[in-house]
Amino acid sequence: MMLNQLLAIVLLPLIASVIVGLCGQFLGRQWSHRLTIAAVAVATVLATSIAIGFYNGQLKPAEYVLYNWGQFGDLAKGGVKIEVGFLIDSLTSTMMAVVTFVSLMVHIYTIGYMKEDPGYQRFFSYISLFTFAMLTLVMSNNFLQLFFGWEAVGLVSYLLIGFWYKKPTAIFANLKAFLVNRVGDLGFLLGIAGVYYIFGSFNYLEVFEQVKQGFANVDIAVTDEVVWSGITFVCIGLFIGAMGKSAQVPLHVWLPDSMEGPTPISALIHAATMVTAGVFMVARMSPLFEQSEVALNFILMIGGTTALFMGFLGVIQNDIKRVVAYSTLSQLGYMVVALGASAYSIAIFHLATHAFFKALLFLAAGSVIIAMHHEQDIRKMGNLKKYLPITYITSLIGSLALIGTPFFSGYYSKEGIILAVNNSQLAAADYAYICVLIGVFFTALYSFRMFFLVFHTSERMDQHTRDHLKEPSAVVTVPLILLAIPSLVVAWFIADPIVSGRYFGDAIVVAASHDTVAPLIDLYQDWFSFAMHGLAPSPFYLAIAGIMVAWIFTVWKPEWRETLNSRIGFIGNILRNNYYFDKIYINYITAGGVGLGARFWKWIDAGLIDGIIVNGSAKTVAAISGQVRKIQSGYLYHYVFVMVIGLLAFLAWVYWRTLMN
């Protein structure tokens, strides 16, 4: 029964995607969205029922092998099998429920947002395929199937970011996402290769069992003098893959540009699918990462840097979707910091709460864009609470959850991360703690700067837009309401089992010396008391300070904002240019690669292969044949002369051989 449910969850979105993709023009718009929504809705119900089963303790972890589609060598002599299967536990079920629910909300929302788009059926086919790819990734029981889902998510994101393929900026953005992720995927492949080299298996449970038995301290000899720790090599390789998918510095540059895709896919990518894949993967591989403090320190450094410095960039953005995009980058940094602090359960907790309020914020931004006739500049908005009351209230809930306001879902997971990293004894923990603490202020600053400029302050839109402002249809507002509810209350129900460690159980492994979550258990009594605790520490007051600064510079004294902008020219240029990452990549790394490739083409392809080997040999044959051709004159006395010369040469050779003997 369970296996049938799992097959339905993963295959229904795929079947719907294929049918709509191939037959969408015959099905029409209504049946295209009905079919894909029905498939994802059934998957959501089934996935949620499984998650509830693990929450109640009624279900136990299980592995299902569907079939073996490949084998290397004799299994009895150390050969390896390639499987297709599922590993279902509390970690997997949580991801399944989050992915399917957010995807369902995005599917419904798309009916209203894309109603006039000529690619309507194609878009529904893509987002349903995206759901299938993410489910394949999270449900896999082995590294190769994980890699298949990993690449499938990347491929479909390429199609969706460049959905409006006649728009040059969209094509540039999807190519950028594709290439940056190839860099991360190289590290990911090396990590998987390292797993096979050390453990001789691709199956999760077989690898984890070997780690449990102590078989992890294998060295990799690079040269006679240089030896690397095998497990550190594996963990850093896998995490580089996560850096690409989860957009960590310096592989973050693709994520803001992914806003070139339609808003529904921005919500799906940023909230519950592609960018969370790296966080999930590291949590799934916790038995491996716990063996390498070098890798954990590296993760803390990268996560802390991303959390803080991407938050700085959110402050200066004026495109409503880009503000939310940089918010995603910063919050992913928080999740990665939790992973580095070995607080894997808290990282997944924040992943889940973030999925709800970030999807809410993106879809609310889309609601504003629809009402504003696709205007995205927050400087051209203002006082929209008067016209969009549902969008206003749901945006407020999402923003309060994002900044970690006590009693909102985002508070419980975000506060857990800050406390956990403060408990860590790793070398990089102090740096990461400072980053996430300061990040609280800037999260509140950029979130409420956008909120005040969009929904408060004076109206700055043109008269035509003002005359037609109204709340979008129910297919847009209902998903906002349904996402606002868990953004507010979901942590009330799941915080206790997650913080206590009862929920994830053996799905997550933490070494005793790295356990930063255990001290939280004594602090956390229930959801209400933990929220009251949040009124005392510094993060709460940093968030309040961020809101106050945003209010001062946008509502009370907006002229101060212009004065400040004029006085931070140098810093402003650095922020507006994204710390010059794009220029470095395009002008130096990419240009250098193109220049090197051009020289290789000129010297090796055109010069050596074509010029010498191919054309050179042809020219040599042509030259020789040109000379030989002169012998064929057609005159009989020429041929007799050659025959005589040849005969004399032969006789001379025979005579010489006779004398030598």
Short mmCIF file of N, CA and C in Angstrom, two decimals, residues 87 91-92 95 134 137-140 142-147 149-150 184-185 187-189 191-192 195 204 208 234-246 248 273-290 299 335-336 339 344 347-348 351 507-509:
data_model
loop_
_atom_site.label_atom_id
_atom_site.label_comp_id
_atom_site.label_asym_id
_atom_site.label_seq_id
_atom_site.Cartn_x
_atom_site.Cartn_y
_atom_site.Cartn_z
N LEU A 87 13.79 5.96 -0.34
CA LEU A 87 14.09 5.88 1.09
C LEU A 87 13.14 6.86 1.78
N LEU A 91 12.50 12.72 7.42
CA LEU A 91 13.13 13.79 6.63
C LEU A 91 12.52 13.84 5.23
N THR A 92 12.43 12.69 4.59
CA THR A 92 11.85 12.63 3.25
C THR A 92 10.40 13.08 3.26
N MET A 95 9.93 16.85 3.40
CA MET A 95 10.20 17.49 2.12
C MET A 95 9.09 17.22 1.12
N MET A 134 11.80 17.37 -8.42
CA MET A 134 12.15 17.60 -7.01
C MET A 134 11.76 16.41 -6.15
N LEU A 137 14.28 13.70 -6.51
CA LEU A 137 15.49 14.03 -5.76
C LEU A 137 15.34 13.68 -4.28
N VAL A 138 14.24 14.11 -3.67
CA VAL A 138 14.13 13.94 -2.21
C VAL A 138 13.78 12.52 -1.81
N MET A 139 13.16 11.75 -2.72
CA MET A 139 12.73 10.40 -2.37
C MET A 139 13.76 9.34 -2.70
N SER A 140 14.85 9.69 -3.37
CA SER A 140 15.81 8.70 -3.83
C SER A 140 16.50 7.99 -2.67
N ASN A 142 19.60 6.44 -3.33
CA ASN A 142 20.99 6.26 -3.74
C ASN A 142 21.50 7.52 -4.43
N PHE A 143 22.81 7.61 -4.52
CA PHE A 143 23.45 8.83 -5.03
C PHE A 143 23.19 9.05 -6.52
N LEU A 144 23.10 8.01 -7.31
CA LEU A 144 22.90 8.19 -8.75
C LEU A 144 21.50 8.69 -9.05
N GLN A 145 20.50 8.16 -8.35
CA GLN A 145 19.14 8.66 -8.54
C GLN A 145 19.03 10.09 -8.02
N LEU A 146 19.74 10.37 -6.93
CA LEU A 146 19.81 11.74 -6.43
C LEU A 146 20.37 12.66 -7.51
N PHE A 147 21.41 12.22 -8.19
CA PHE A 147 22.02 13.05 -9.23
C PHE A 147 21.07 13.23 -10.42
N GLY A 149 17.74 13.37 -10.23
CA GLY A 149 16.80 14.41 -9.81
C GLY A 149 17.45 15.77 -9.75
N TRP A 150 18.69 15.80 -9.29
CA TRP A 150 19.48 17.04 -9.21
C TRP A 150 19.58 17.72 -10.57
N GLY A 184 28.96 24.02 -9.89
CA GLY A 184 28.64 23.30 -8.66
C GLY A 184 28.50 21.82 -8.89
N ASP A 185 27.92 21.44 -10.02
CA ASP A 185 27.69 20.02 -10.30
C ASP A 185 28.99 19.26 -10.53
N GLY A 187 31.71 19.73 -8.74
CA GLY A 187 32.07 19.35 -7.38
C GLY A 187 31.18 18.24 -6.86
N PHE A 188 29.90 18.30 -7.18
CA PHE A 188 28.95 17.28 -6.74
C PHE A 188 29.32 15.91 -7.31
N LEU A 189 29.67 15.88 -8.58
CA LEU A 189 30.09 14.62 -9.22
C LEU A 189 31.37 14.07 -8.58
N GLY A 191 32.30 14.57 -5.56
CA GLY A 191 31.90 14.05 -4.25
C GLY A 191 31.29 12.67 -4.34
N ILE A 192 30.41 12.47 -5.34
CA ILE A 192 29.79 11.15 -5.53
C ILE A 192 30.84 10.12 -5.92
N VAL A 195 32.57 9.08 -2.88
CA VAL A 195 31.76 8.13 -2.10
C VAL A 195 31.97 6.71 -2.62
N TYR A 204 22.46 4.81 -0.07
CA TYR A 204 22.60 5.60 1.15
C TYR A 204 22.85 4.74 2.38
N PHE A 208 25.97 4.73 4.89
CA PHE A 208 25.81 5.19 6.27
C PHE A 208 26.18 4.10 7.27
N VAL A 234 35.10 14.23 0.04
CA VAL A 234 33.73 13.90 -0.33
C VAL A 234 32.76 14.98 0.13
N CYS A 235 32.88 15.40 1.38
CA CYS A 235 31.94 16.37 1.95
C CYS A 235 32.04 17.73 1.27
N ILE A 236 33.26 18.18 1.03
CA ILE A 236 33.41 19.48 0.36
C ILE A 236 32.93 19.39 -1.08
N GLY A 237 33.19 18.27 -1.76
CA GLY A 237 32.67 18.10 -3.12
C GLY A 237 31.16 18.14 -3.16
N LEU A 238 30.52 17.41 -2.26
CA LEU A 238 29.06 17.42 -2.20
C LEU A 238 28.54 18.81 -1.87
N PHE A 239 29.21 19.50 -0.94
CA PHE A 239 28.73 20.83 -0.57
C PHE A 239 28.92 21.85 -1.68
N ILE A 240 29.95 21.70 -2.50
CA ILE A 240 30.08 22.60 -3.66
C ILE A 240 28.87 22.45 -4.58
N GLY A 241 28.40 21.21 -4.73
CA GLY A 241 27.15 21.01 -5.47
C GLY A 241 26.00 21.75 -4.81
N ALA A 242 25.93 21.69 -3.48
CA ALA A 242 24.88 22.41 -2.75
C ALA A 242 25.03 23.92 -2.91
N MET A 243 26.27 24.41 -3.00
CA MET A 243 26.49 25.85 -3.19
C MET A 243 25.88 26.33 -4.50
N GLY A 244 25.97 25.48 -5.53
CA GLY A 244 25.38 25.86 -6.81
C GLY A 244 23.86 25.86 -6.75
N LYS A 245 23.28 24.77 -6.28
CA LYS A 245 21.82 24.65 -6.23
C LYS A 245 21.21 25.62 -5.23
N SER A 246 21.82 25.75 -4.05
CA SER A 246 21.26 26.61 -3.01
C SER A 246 21.87 28.01 -3.02
N GLN A 248 24.86 29.70 -2.87
CA GLN A 248 25.74 30.25 -1.85
C GLN A 248 26.92 30.97 -2.50
N THR A 273 11.65 24.23 -3.98
CA THR A 273 12.25 23.24 -4.88
C THR A 273 13.75 23.44 -5.03
N MET A 274 14.15 24.04 -6.11
CA MET A 274 15.56 23.98 -6.51
C MET A 274 16.52 24.47 -5.43
N VAL A 275 16.27 25.65 -4.87
CA VAL A 275 17.25 26.23 -3.96
C VAL A 275 17.33 25.50 -2.63
N THR A 276 16.29 24.74 -2.29
CA THR A 276 16.34 23.98 -1.03
C THR A 276 16.96 22.60 -1.22
N ALA A 277 17.22 22.21 -2.47
CA ALA A 277 17.76 20.88 -2.72
C ALA A 277 19.11 20.68 -2.05
N GLY A 278 19.97 21.71 -2.09
CA GLY A 278 21.28 21.60 -1.48
C GLY A 278 21.20 21.45 0.02
N VAL A 279 20.29 22.20 0.66
CA VAL A 279 20.12 22.11 2.11
C VAL A 279 19.64 20.72 2.49
N PHE A 280 18.65 20.22 1.76
CA PHE A 280 18.15 18.87 2.02
C PHE A 280 19.26 17.83 1.85
N MET A 281 20.05 17.96 0.79
CA MET A 281 21.08 16.97 0.51
C MET A 281 22.11 16.90 1.64
N VAL A 282 22.55 18.05 2.15
CA VAL A 282 23.53 18.05 3.24
C VAL A 282 22.91 17.43 4.49
N ALA A 283 21.65 17.74 4.77
CA ALA A 283 20.99 17.14 5.94
C ALA A 283 20.88 15.63 5.77
N ARG A 284 20.56 15.19 4.57
CA ARG A 284 20.47 13.75 4.31
C ARG A 284 21.83 13.08 4.51
N MET A 285 22.89 13.78 4.16
CA MET A 285 24.24 13.22 4.29
C MET A 285 24.90 13.55 5.63
N SER A 286 24.11 13.85 6.64
CA SER A 286 24.66 14.22 7.94
C SER A 286 25.63 13.17 8.50
N PRO A 287 25.43 11.85 8.29
CA PRO A 287 26.43 10.90 8.79
C PRO A 287 27.81 11.12 8.20
N LEU A 288 27.87 11.60 6.94
CA LEU A 288 29.15 11.87 6.31
C LEU A 288 29.76 13.17 6.83
N PHE A 289 28.96 14.23 6.85
CA PHE A 289 29.47 15.54 7.23
C PHE A 289 29.93 15.58 8.69
N GLU A 290 29.34 14.76 9.52
CA GLU A 290 29.75 14.73 10.93
C GLU A 290 31.16 14.18 11.11
N ILE A 299 31.46 25.13 5.68
CA ILE A 299 30.04 25.40 5.51
C ILE A 299 29.62 26.61 6.34
N MET A 335 20.09 28.82 6.68
CA MET A 335 19.96 27.36 6.69
C MET A 335 21.32 26.67 6.62
N VAL A 336 22.20 27.21 5.78
CA VAL A 336 23.52 26.61 5.62
C VAL A 336 24.34 26.77 6.91
N LEU A 339 23.38 24.05 9.11
CA LEU A 339 24.02 22.79 8.70
C LEU A 339 25.46 22.73 9.21
N TYR A 344 21.16 20.15 11.89
CA TYR A 344 20.49 19.76 10.65
C TYR A 344 18.97 19.83 10.78
N ALA A 347 17.87 23.34 10.47
CA ALA A 347 17.99 23.79 9.08
C ALA A 347 16.76 23.35 8.28
N ILE A 348 16.34 22.09 8.45
CA ILE A 348 15.15 21.60 7.75
C ILE A 348 13.89 22.29 8.27
N LEU A 351 13.86 25.49 6.59
CA LEU A 351 13.51 25.23 5.19
C LEU A 351 11.99 25.14 5.04
N ALA A 507 16.99 9.63 11.09
CA ALA A 507 17.16 10.20 9.75
C ALA A 507 18.28 11.22 9.72
N ILE A 508 18.57 11.81 10.87
CA ILE A 508 19.66 12.78 11.00
C ILE A 508 20.60 12.28 12.08
N VAL A 509 21.89 12.32 11.78
CA VAL A 509 22.91 11.83 12.71
C VAL A 509 23.81 13.00 13.12
#
